Amino acid sequence: MEGCGKFPVGTEFEHLDAIYGFNWDFKNLEEALEEGGFLHGKKVYVFGFAEPQHFKHIIHVPTVNVIDSTIEPSNKVAIASIQSAREETITMKEMRMGWFPLHSFTRKRQTS
């Protein structure tokens, strides 16, 4: 799914090139959203972030969470800082974030 792992929330800018260095495949999500897929026609919310994994070196793996819900998820975000060892809860608006419609990539393909 084009752009699905493009904007991982909470990932430091210096790690973005490392994420983009791999050809990440979200085909399973594409298929679920396509006609006949188990998420097709449902109101879903998608939230992407990068999960650091330790191998021989750290690899930031883009992860996409999909929420299938009839109501919009919370507009609050918890921010945990390892450096300050505390957690802060703020609104998504304060972070210039929000829940927006995910326009189907199939619709995009049809108009291309």
XYZ file of C-alpha atoms in Angstrom:
112
model
C 0.000 0.000 0.000
C 1.700 3.127 -1.188
C 2.676 5.441 1.615
C 1.367 3.184 4.361
C 4.692 3.105 6.171
C 5.747 6.486 4.832
C 4.974 8.569 7.915
C 5.683 6.513 11.033
C 4.443 8.475 14.033
C 6.977 9.102 16.779
C 10.015 8.132 14.713
C 12.979 10.468 14.911
C 13.846 12.176 11.616
C 17.355 10.694 11.607
C 15.855 7.175 11.381
C 13.543 7.818 8.408
C 16.202 7.089 5.759
C 16.857 3.703 7.379
C 13.137 2.880 7.191
C 12.891 3.968 3.558
C 15.976 1.865 2.720
C 13.837 -1.298 2.703
C 11.007 -2.214 0.363
C 8.347 -2.811 3.013
C 5.326 -4.781 1.819
C 1.845 -4.096 3.183
C 0.134 -6.380 0.646
C -1.893 -8.134 3.362
C -3.457 -4.794 4.315
C -4.098 -3.958 0.652
C -5.903 -7.276 0.168
C -7.978 -6.787 3.321
C -9.168 -3.384 2.051
C -9.871 -4.534 -1.523
C -13.308 -5.650 -2.656
C -13.846 -9.091 -1.118
C -11.343 -8.416 1.673
C -12.470 -8.641 5.283
C -12.044 -4.869 5.850
C -13.632 -3.755 2.567
C -16.409 -1.212 3.099
C -15.764 -0.955 6.837
C -14.841 2.244 8.621
C -11.238 1.647 9.645
C -8.601 3.861 11.238
C -4.936 3.396 10.365
C -2.021 4.451 12.550
C 1.582 3.874 11.501
C 4.733 3.912 13.601
C 8.178 2.313 13.569
C 9.067 -0.418 16.027
C 12.826 -0.641 16.713
C 14.025 -4.260 16.518
C 17.460 -5.372 17.693
C 19.311 -7.699 15.335
C 23.027 -7.221 14.627
C 22.061 -3.557 14.563
C 18.793 -1.728 15.209
C 16.254 -1.873 12.383
C 13.213 0.396 12.593
C 10.364 -1.732 11.245
C 7.307 0.228 10.059
C 4.191 -1.081 11.747
C 0.616 -0.275 10.807
C -2.252 -0.653 13.252
C -5.754 -0.857 11.809
C -8.727 -0.168 14.056
C -12.085 -1.484 12.819
C -14.609 0.574 14.757
C -17.917 2.334 14.270
C -16.727 5.166 16.526
C -13.632 7.311 16.137
C -10.717 6.317 18.403
C -9.520 8.637 21.154
C -8.005 11.946 20.143
C -5.418 11.666 22.924
C -1.834 10.503 22.464
C 0.507 9.306 25.216
C 4.105 10.367 24.732
C 6.731 8.407 26.631
C 10.249 9.758 26.815
C 13.062 7.435 27.781
C 15.290 10.397 28.588
C 12.888 11.968 31.092
C 11.362 8.638 32.232
C 7.842 10.053 32.205
C 4.687 9.844 30.139
C 2.572 12.781 29.016
C -0.924 12.658 27.504
C -1.871 15.370 25.008
C -4.478 15.825 22.294
C -3.718 14.820 18.721
C -4.474 18.404 17.672
C -1.548 19.618 19.801
C 0.682 17.283 17.757
C -0.919 18.428 14.460
C -2.417 14.982 14.097
C -5.930 13.667 13.692
C -8.071 10.850 12.342
C -8.740 11.294 8.630
C -10.441 9.065 6.036
C -8.229 6.486 4.363
C -9.139 6.769 0.705
C -9.140 3.346 -0.826
C -6.119 2.609 -2.976
C -8.444 0.714 -5.338
C -10.301 3.941 -6.010
C -6.929 5.590 -6.603
C -5.966 2.843 -9.074
C -9.242 3.222 -10.957
C -8.699 6.959 -11.462
C -5.033 6.585 -12.501
